[in-house]
Short mmCIF file of C-alpha atoms and ligand atoms in Angstrom, two decimals:
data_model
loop_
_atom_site.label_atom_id
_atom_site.label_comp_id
_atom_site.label_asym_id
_atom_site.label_seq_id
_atom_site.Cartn_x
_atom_site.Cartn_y
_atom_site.Cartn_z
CA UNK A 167 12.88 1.43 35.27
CA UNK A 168 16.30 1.95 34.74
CA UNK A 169 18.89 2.61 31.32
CA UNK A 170 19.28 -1.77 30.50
CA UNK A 171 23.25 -2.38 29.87
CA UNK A 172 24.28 -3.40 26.66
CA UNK A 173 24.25 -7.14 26.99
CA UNK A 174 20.51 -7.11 28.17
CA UNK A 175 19.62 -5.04 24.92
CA UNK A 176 17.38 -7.01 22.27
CA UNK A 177 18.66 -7.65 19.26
CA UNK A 178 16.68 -5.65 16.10
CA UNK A 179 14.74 -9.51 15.00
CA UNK A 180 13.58 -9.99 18.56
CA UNK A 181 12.48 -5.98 18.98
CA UNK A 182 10.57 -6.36 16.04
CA UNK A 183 8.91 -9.15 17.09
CA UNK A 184 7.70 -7.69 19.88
CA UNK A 185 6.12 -4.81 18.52
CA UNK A 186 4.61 -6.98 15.37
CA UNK A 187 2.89 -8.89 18.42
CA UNK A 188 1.90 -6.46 20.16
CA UNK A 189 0.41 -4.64 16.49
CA UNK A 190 -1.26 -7.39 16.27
CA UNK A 191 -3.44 -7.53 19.00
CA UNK A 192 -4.19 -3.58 18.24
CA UNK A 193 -7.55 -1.98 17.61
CA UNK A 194 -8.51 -0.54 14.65
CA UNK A 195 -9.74 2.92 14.30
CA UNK A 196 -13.36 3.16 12.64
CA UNK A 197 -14.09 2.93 8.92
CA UNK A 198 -15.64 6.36 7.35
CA UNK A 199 -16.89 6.83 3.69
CA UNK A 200 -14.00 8.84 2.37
CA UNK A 201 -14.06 10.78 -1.23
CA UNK A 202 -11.39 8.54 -3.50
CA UNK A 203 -8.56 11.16 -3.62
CA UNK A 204 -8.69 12.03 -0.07
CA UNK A 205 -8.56 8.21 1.05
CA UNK A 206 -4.86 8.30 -0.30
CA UNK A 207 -2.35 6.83 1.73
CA UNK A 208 -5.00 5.35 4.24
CA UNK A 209 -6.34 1.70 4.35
CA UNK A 210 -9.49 0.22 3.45
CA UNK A 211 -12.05 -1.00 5.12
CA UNK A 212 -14.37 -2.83 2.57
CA UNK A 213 -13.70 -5.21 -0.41
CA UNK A 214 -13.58 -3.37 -3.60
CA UNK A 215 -15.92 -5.52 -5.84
CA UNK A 216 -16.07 -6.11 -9.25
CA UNK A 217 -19.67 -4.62 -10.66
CA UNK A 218 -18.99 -5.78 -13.79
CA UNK A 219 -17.22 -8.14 -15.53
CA UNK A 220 -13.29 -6.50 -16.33
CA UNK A 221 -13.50 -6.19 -19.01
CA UNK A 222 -16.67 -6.32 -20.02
CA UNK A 223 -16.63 -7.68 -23.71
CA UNK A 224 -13.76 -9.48 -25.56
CA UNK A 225 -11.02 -6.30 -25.52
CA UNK A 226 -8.89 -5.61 -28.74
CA UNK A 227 -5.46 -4.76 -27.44
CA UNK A 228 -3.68 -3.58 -30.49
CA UNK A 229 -4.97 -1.89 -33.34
CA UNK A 230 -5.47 -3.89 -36.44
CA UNK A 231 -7.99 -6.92 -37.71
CA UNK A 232 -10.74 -8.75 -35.92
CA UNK A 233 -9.66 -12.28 -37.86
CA UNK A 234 -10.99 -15.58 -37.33
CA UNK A 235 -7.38 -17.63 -36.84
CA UNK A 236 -8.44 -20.34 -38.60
CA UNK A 237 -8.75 -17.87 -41.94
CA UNK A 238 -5.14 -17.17 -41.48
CA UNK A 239 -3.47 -20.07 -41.28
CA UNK A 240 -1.99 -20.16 -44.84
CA UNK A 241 -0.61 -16.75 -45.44
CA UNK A 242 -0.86 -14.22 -47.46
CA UNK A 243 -4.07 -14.36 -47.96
CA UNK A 244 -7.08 -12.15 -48.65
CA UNK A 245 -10.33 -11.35 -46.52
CA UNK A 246 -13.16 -8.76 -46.81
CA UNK A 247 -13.18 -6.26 -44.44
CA UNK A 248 -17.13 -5.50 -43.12
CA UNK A 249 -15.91 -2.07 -41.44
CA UNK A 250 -14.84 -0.08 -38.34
CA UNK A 251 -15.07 -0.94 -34.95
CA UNK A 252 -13.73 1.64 -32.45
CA UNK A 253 -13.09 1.65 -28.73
CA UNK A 254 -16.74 2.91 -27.31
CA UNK A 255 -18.75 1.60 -30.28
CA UNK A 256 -22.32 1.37 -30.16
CA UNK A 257 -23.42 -2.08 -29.85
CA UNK A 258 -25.01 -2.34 -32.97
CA UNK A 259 -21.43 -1.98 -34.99
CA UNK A 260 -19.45 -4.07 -32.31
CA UNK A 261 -22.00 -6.93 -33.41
CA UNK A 262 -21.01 -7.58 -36.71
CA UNK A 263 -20.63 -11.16 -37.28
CA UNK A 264 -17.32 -11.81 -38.66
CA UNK A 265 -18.06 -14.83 -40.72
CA UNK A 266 -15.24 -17.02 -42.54
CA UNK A 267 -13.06 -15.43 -45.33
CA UNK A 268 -14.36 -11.20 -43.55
CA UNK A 269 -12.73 -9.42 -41.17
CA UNK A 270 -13.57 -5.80 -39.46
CA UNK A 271 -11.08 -3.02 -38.65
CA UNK A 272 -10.65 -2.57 -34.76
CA UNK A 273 -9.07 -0.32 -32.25
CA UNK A 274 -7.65 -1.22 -29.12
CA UNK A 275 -9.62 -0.84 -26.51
CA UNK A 276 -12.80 -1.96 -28.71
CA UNK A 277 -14.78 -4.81 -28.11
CA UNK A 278 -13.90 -8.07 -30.69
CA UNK A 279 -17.31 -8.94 -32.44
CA UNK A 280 -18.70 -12.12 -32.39
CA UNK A 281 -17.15 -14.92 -35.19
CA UNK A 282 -13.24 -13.09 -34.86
CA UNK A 283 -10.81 -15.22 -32.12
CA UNK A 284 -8.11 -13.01 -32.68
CA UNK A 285 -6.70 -9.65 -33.93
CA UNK A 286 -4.11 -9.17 -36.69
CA UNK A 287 -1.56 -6.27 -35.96
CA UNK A 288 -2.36 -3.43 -38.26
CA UNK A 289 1.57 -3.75 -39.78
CA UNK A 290 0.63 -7.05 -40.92
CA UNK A 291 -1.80 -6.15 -43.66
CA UNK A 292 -2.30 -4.14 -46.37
CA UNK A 293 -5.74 -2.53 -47.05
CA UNK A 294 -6.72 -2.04 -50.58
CA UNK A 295 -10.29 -0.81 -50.03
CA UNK A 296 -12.18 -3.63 -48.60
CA UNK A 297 -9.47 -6.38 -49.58
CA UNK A 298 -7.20 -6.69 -46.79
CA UNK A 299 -4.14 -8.70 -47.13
CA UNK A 300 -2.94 -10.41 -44.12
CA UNK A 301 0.90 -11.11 -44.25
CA UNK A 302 1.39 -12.84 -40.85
CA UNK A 303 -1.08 -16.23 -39.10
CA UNK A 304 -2.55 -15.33 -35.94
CA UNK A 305 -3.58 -17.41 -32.98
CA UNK A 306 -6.64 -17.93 -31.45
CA UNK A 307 -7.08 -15.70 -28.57
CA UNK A 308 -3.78 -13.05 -29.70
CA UNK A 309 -3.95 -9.62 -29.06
CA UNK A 310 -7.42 -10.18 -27.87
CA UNK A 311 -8.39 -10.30 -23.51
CA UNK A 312 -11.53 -12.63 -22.99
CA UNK A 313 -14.42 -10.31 -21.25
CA UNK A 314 -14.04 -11.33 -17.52
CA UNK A 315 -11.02 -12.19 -18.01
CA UNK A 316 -9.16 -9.50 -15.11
CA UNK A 317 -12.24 -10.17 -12.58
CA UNK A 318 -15.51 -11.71 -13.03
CA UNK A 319 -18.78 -9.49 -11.73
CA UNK A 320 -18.71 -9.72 -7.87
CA UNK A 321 -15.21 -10.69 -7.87
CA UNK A 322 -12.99 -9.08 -4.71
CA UNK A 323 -10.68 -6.53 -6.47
CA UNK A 324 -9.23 -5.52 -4.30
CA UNK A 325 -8.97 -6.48 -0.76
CA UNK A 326 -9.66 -4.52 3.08
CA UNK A 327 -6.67 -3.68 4.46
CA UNK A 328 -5.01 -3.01 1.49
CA UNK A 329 -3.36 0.60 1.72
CA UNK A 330 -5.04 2.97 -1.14
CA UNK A 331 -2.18 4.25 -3.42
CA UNK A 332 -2.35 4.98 -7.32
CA UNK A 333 -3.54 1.27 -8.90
CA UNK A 334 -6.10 0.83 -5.96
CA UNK A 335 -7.53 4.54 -6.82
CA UNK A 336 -7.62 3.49 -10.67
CA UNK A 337 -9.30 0.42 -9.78
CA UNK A 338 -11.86 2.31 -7.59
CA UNK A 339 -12.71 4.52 -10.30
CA UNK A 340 -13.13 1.64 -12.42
CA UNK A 341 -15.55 0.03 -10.30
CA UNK A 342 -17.35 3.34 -10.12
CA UNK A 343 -16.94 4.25 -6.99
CA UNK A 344 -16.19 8.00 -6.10
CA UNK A 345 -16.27 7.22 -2.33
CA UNK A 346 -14.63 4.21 -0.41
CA UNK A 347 -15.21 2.92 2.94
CA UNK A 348 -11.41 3.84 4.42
CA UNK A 349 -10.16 4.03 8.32
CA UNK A 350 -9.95 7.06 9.95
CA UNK A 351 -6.61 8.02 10.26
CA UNK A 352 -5.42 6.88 13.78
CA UNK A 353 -4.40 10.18 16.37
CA UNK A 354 -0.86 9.73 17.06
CA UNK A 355 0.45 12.73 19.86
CA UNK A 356 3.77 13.91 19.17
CA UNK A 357 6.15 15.52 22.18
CA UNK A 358 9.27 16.69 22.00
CA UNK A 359 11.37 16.66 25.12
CA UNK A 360 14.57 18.59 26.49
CA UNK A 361 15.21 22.25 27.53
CA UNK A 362 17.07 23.15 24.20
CA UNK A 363 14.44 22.91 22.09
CA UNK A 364 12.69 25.94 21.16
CA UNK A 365 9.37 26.17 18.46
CA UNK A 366 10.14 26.67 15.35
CA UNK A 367 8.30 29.63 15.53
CA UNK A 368 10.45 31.21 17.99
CA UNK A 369 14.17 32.69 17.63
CA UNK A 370 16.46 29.93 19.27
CA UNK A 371 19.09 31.28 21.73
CA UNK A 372 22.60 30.68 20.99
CA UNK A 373 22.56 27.85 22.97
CA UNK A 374 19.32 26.29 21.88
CA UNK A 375 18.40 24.47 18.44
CA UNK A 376 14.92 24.17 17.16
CA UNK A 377 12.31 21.56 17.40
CA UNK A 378 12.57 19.43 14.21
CA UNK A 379 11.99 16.34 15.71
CA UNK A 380 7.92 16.87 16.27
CA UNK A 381 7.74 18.10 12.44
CA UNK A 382 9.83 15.25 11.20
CA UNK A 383 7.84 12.69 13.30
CA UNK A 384 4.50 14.46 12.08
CA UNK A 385 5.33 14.14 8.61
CA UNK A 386 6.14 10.64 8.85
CA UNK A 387 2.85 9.92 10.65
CA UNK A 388 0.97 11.56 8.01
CA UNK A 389 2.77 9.52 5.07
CA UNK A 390 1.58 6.49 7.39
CA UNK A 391 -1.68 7.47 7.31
CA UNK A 392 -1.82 9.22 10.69
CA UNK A 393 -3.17 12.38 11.84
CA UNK A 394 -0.60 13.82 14.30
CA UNK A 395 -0.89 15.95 17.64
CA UNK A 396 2.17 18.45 18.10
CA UNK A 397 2.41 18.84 22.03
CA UNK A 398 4.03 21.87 23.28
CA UNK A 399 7.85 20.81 23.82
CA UNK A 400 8.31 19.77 27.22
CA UNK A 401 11.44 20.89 29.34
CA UNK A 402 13.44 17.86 30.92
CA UNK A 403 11.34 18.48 34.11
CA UNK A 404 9.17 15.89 35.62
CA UNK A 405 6.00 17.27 36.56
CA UNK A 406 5.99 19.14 32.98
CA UNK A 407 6.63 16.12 31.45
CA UNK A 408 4.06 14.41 33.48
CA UNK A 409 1.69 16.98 32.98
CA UNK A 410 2.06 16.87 29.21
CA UNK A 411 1.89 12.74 28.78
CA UNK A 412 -0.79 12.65 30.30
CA UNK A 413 -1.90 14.66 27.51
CA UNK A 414 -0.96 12.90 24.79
CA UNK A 415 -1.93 9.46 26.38
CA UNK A 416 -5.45 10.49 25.27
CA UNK A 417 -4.18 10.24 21.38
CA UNK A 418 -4.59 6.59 19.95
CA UNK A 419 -0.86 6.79 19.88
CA UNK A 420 1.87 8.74 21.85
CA UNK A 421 5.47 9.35 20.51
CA UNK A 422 8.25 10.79 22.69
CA UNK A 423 11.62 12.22 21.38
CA UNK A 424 14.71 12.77 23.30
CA UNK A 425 14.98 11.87 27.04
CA UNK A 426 15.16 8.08 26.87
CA UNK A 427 19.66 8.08 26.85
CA UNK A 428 21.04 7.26 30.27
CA UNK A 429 21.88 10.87 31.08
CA UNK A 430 21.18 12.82 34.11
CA UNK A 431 18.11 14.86 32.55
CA UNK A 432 16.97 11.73 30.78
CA UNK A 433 13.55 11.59 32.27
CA UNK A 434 11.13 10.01 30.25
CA UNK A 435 11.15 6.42 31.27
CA UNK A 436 10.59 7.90 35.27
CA UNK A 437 7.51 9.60 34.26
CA UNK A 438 6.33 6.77 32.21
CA UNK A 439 7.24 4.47 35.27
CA UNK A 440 5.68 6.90 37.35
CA UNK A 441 1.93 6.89 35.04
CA UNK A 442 2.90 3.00 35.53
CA UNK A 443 4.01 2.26 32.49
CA UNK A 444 4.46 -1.38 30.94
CA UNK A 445 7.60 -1.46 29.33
CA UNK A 446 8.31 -4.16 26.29
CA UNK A 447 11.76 -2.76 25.45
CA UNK A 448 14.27 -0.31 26.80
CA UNK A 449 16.62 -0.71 24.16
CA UNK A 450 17.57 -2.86 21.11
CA UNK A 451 20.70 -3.45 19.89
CA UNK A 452 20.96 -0.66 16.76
CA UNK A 453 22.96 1.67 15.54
CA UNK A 454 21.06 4.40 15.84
CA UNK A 455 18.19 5.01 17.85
CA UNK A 456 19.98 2.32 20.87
CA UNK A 457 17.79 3.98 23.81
CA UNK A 458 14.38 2.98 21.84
CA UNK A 459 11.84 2.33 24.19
CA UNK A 460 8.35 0.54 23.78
CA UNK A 461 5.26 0.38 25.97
CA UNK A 462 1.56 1.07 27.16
CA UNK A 463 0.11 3.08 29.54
CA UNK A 464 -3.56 2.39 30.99
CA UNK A 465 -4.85 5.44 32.43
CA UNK A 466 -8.60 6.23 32.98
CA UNK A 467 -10.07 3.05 31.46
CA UNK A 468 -7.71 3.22 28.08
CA UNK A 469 -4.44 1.85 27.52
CA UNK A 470 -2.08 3.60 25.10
CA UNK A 471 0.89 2.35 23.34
CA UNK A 472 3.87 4.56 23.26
CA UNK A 473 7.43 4.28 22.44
CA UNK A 474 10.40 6.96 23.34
CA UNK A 475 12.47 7.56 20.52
CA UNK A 476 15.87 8.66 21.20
CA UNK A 477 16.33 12.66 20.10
CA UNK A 478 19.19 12.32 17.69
CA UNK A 479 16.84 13.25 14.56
CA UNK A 480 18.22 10.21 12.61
CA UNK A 481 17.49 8.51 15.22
CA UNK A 482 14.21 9.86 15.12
CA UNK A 483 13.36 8.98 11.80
CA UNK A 484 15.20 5.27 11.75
CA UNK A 485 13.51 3.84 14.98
CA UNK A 486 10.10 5.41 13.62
CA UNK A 487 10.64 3.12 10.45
CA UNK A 488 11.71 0.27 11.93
CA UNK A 489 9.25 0.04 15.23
CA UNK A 490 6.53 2.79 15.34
CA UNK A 491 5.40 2.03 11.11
CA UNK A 492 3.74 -1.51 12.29
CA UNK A 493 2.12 -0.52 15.00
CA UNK A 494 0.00 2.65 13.50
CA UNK A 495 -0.10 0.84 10.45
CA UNK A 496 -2.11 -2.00 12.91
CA UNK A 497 -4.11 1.26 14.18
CA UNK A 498 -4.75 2.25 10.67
CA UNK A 499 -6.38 -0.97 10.23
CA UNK A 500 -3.45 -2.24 7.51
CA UNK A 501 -2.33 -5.93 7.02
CA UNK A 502 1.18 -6.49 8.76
CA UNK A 503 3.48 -5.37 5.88
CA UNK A 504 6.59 -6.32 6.08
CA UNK A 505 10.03 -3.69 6.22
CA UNK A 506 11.06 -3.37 2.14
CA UNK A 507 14.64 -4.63 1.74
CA UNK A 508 16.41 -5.29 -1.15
CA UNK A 509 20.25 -5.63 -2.17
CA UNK A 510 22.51 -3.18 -4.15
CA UNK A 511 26.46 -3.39 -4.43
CA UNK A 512 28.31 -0.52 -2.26
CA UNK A 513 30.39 2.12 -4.42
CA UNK A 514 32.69 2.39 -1.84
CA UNK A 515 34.32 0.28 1.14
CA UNK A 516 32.64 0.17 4.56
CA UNK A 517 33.72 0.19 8.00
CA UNK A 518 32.09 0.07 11.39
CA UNK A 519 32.26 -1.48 14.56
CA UNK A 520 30.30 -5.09 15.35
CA UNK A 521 27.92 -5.42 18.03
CA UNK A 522 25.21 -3.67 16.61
CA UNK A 523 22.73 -3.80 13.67
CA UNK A 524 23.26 -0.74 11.84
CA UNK A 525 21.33 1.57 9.85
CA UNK A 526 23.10 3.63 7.77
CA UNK A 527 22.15 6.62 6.20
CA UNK A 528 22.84 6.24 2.52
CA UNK A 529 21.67 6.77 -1.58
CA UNK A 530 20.69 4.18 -3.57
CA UNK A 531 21.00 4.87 -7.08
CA UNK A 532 22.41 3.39 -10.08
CA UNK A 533 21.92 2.60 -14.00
CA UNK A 534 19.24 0.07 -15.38
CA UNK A 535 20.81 -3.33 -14.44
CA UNK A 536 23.34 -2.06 -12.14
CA UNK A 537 21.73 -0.35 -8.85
CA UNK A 538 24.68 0.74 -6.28
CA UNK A 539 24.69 2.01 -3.01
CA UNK A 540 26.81 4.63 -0.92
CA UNK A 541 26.74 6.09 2.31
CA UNK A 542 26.31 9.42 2.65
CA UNK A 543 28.59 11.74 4.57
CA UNK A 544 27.59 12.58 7.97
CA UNK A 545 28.84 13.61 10.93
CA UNK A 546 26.48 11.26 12.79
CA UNK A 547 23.04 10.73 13.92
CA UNK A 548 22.57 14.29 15.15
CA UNK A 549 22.62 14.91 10.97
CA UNK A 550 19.51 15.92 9.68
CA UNK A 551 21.25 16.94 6.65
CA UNK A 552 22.34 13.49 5.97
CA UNK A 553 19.13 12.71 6.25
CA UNK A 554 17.82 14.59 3.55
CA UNK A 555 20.18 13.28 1.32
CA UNK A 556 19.73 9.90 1.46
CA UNK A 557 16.95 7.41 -0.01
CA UNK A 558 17.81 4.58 2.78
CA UNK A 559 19.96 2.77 4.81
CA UNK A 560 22.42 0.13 4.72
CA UNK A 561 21.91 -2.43 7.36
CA UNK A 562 25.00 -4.09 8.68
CA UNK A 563 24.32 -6.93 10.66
CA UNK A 564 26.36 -7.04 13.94
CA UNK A 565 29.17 -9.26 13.19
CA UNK A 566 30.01 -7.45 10.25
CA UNK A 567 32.74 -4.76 10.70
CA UNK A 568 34.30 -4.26 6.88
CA UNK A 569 32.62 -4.74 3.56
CA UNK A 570 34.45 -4.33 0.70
CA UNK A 571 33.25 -2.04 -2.87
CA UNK A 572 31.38 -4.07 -5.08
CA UNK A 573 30.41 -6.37 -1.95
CA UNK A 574 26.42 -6.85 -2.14
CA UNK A 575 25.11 -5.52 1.04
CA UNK A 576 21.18 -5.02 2.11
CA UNK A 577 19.61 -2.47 2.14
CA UNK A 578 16.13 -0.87 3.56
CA UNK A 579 14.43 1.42 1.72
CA UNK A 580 13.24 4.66 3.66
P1 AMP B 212 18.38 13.19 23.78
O1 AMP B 212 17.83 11.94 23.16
O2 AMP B 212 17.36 13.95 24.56
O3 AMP B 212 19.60 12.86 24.60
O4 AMP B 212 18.86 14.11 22.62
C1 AMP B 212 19.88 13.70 21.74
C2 AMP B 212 20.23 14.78 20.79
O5 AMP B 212 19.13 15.05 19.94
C3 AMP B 212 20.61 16.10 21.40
O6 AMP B 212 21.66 16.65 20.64
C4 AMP B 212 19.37 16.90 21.26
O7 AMP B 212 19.60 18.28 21.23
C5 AMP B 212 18.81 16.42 19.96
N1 AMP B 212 17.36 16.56 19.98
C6 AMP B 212 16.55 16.10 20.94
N2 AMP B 212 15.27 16.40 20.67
C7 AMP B 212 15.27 17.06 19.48
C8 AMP B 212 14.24 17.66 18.70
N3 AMP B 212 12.97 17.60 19.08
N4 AMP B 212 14.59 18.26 17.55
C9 AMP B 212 15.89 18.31 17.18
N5 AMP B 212 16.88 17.77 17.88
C10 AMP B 212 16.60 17.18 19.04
MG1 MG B 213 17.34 15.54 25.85
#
């Protein structure tokens, strides 16, 4: 397989496509009873069910009077108050009858006793002892949330598939479960390629840098719910490199990094070629990460998607987001999710050159109504600094070659 000239490349849609399709068809890992904290970040693999009704009994949300509305339709007027109802009552003072003209003092978060429709805001009364004076009409139904009203017993809270972050957690522990059924998170082997990379262990030479690429890569894999495999760097050799794919072929995943450019030592589409690789892509038309290559390997009875990301560590980290995300979140057992644009207007003027979709390095930021975006400095996508300082990227869209500040541009969150 050799480097495909420009005017073959993909453009980013079409790239995308291919990899969503080929997600798609993807094997999930297995499903494991996970404690809720730990299952974080990964996707589940049940239906979280309602056991209950949510919420159980008619909730009070404000603190105030249980009323019957139809009492309080003419205001001000009077009605005797029965007592206290607080959130966690017993059930023998959250059944009070509230009967016309009486009312009962209730907490948010308490359950409305039988005869009130509605609670009365605590600032819209006065309380002389048992006489409470209601200064506002209520309707039927305000301030109070029907039980079942969120989910009915049985109900699918939430759904498989869904990834587990803070509100899925919350809703877990409201369903009483301190375990959920989650996947296990998919084996993704990581190798870095090219003779200047040393460990980060080790003391680079003048003319070496160290391997940031694998820890970059690892981290991202973990934050998509991955478990990754650092392989010993391998030097831009071919029977090293052959040796050590083979390795990471066994992984549910493998990612490469550096070696895919059309330079001399660029190797890693040869050895790939040589394990006889499919190959989906060799390059999309992006700015960075161009050399981006997708494919599978079937070795021993199991085929293995991989993709060679170009070494440039922005590259790294763009083409991760925008190709290698979909497919372990397909291994991870997650619904397709789609990449999270939105829109901001640029601080500053923009320049570049068309033929490419570009990706951008910048900071999102801004004030309440008013969210802005800039790039950030950088001396191109060898930058890890610029990395670190921005939040995402702008995408210009290849016939675009000057925007101007204030011009609303998109942008992808990283
Ligand atoms: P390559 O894609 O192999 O042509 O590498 C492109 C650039 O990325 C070169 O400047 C490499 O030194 C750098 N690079 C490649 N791999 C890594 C890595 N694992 N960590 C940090 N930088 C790397
Ligand atoms: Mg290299």
């Amino acid at each position: 397989m050799t480097a495909t000239s420009t005017n073959e490349l993909l453009s980013f849609a079409e790239a995308r496509q291919i990899v969503e399709r080929h997600a798609a068809a993807l094997t999930p890992t297995e499903p494991e009873l996970t404690g809720l904290l730990d299952a974080l970040g990964l996707v589940l693999a049940e239906d979280l069910l309602a056991d209950r009704d949510f919420p159980p009994f008619p909730r009070a949300t404000r603190d105030g009077y249980a009323v019957r509305a139809a009492d309080v339709k003419l205001v001000p007027t009077q009605l005797h108050c029965l007592g206290t109802i607080k959130a966690g009552a017993m059930v023998e003072e959250s059944s009070i009858p509230v009967g016309p003209g009486e009312t009962v003092e209730i907490m948010t978060g308490a359950p409305v006793p039988a005869g009130a429709d509605a609670v009365l805001m605590v600032e819209y009364s006065e309380a002389a002892d048992a006489n409470i004076k209601v200064k506002r009409s209520v309707e039927a139904g305000e301030n109070v949330v029907p039980a079942g009203a969120e989910a009915r017993r049985g109900n699918v809270m939430v759904q498989r598939g869904t990834r587990v972050q803070h509100a899925m957690v919350a809703v877990a522990a409201a369903v009483g479960r301190p375990e959920i059924a989650v996947r296990r998170r998919p084996k993704v082997a990581v190798l870095a390629t090219g003779d200047e990379l040393v460990d980060i262990n080790l003391p680079p030479g003048p003319n070496e840098i160290r391997n940031s690429n694998s820890y970059s890569l690892a981290a991202q894999v973990y934050e998509a719910g991955g478990d990754a495999v650092i392989l010993p760097v391998a030097r831009d050799d071919a029977a090293e490199l052959a040796l050590l794919l083979r390795k990471g072929l066994d992984a549910n995943l493998l990612l490469l990094s550096g070696g895919v450019s059309a330079g001399k030592y660029d190797l890693v589409e040869e050895v790939l070629a040589s394990l006889g690789a499919k190959f989906f892509f060799t390059g999309v038309a992006i700015q960075p990460g161009k050399p981006v290559v997708f494919g599978e390997v079937a070795l021993e009875g199991r085929t293995t998607p991989f993709f060679g990301l170009p070494g440039n560590p922005v590259s790294t980290m763009v083409t991760f987001q925008l190709f290698v995300r979909p497919v372990l979140d397909a291994l991870a057992g997650a619904k397709p999710e789609r990449l999270l644009f939105t829109q901001a207007a640029l601080k500053a003027p923009l320049t570049t050159k068309t033929g490419l979709t570009r990706f951008l390095p910048a900071k999102l930021d801004g004030v309440h109504d008013k969210p802005g975006v800039e790039l950030v400095r950088w001396q191109g996508s060898g930058d890890l600094m610029a990395a670190s300082r921005a939040n995402c990227y702008i995408v210009v869209p290849p016939d675009r070659e000057r925007f101007e500040a204030g011009e609303v541009v998109t942008v992808l969150l990283s």
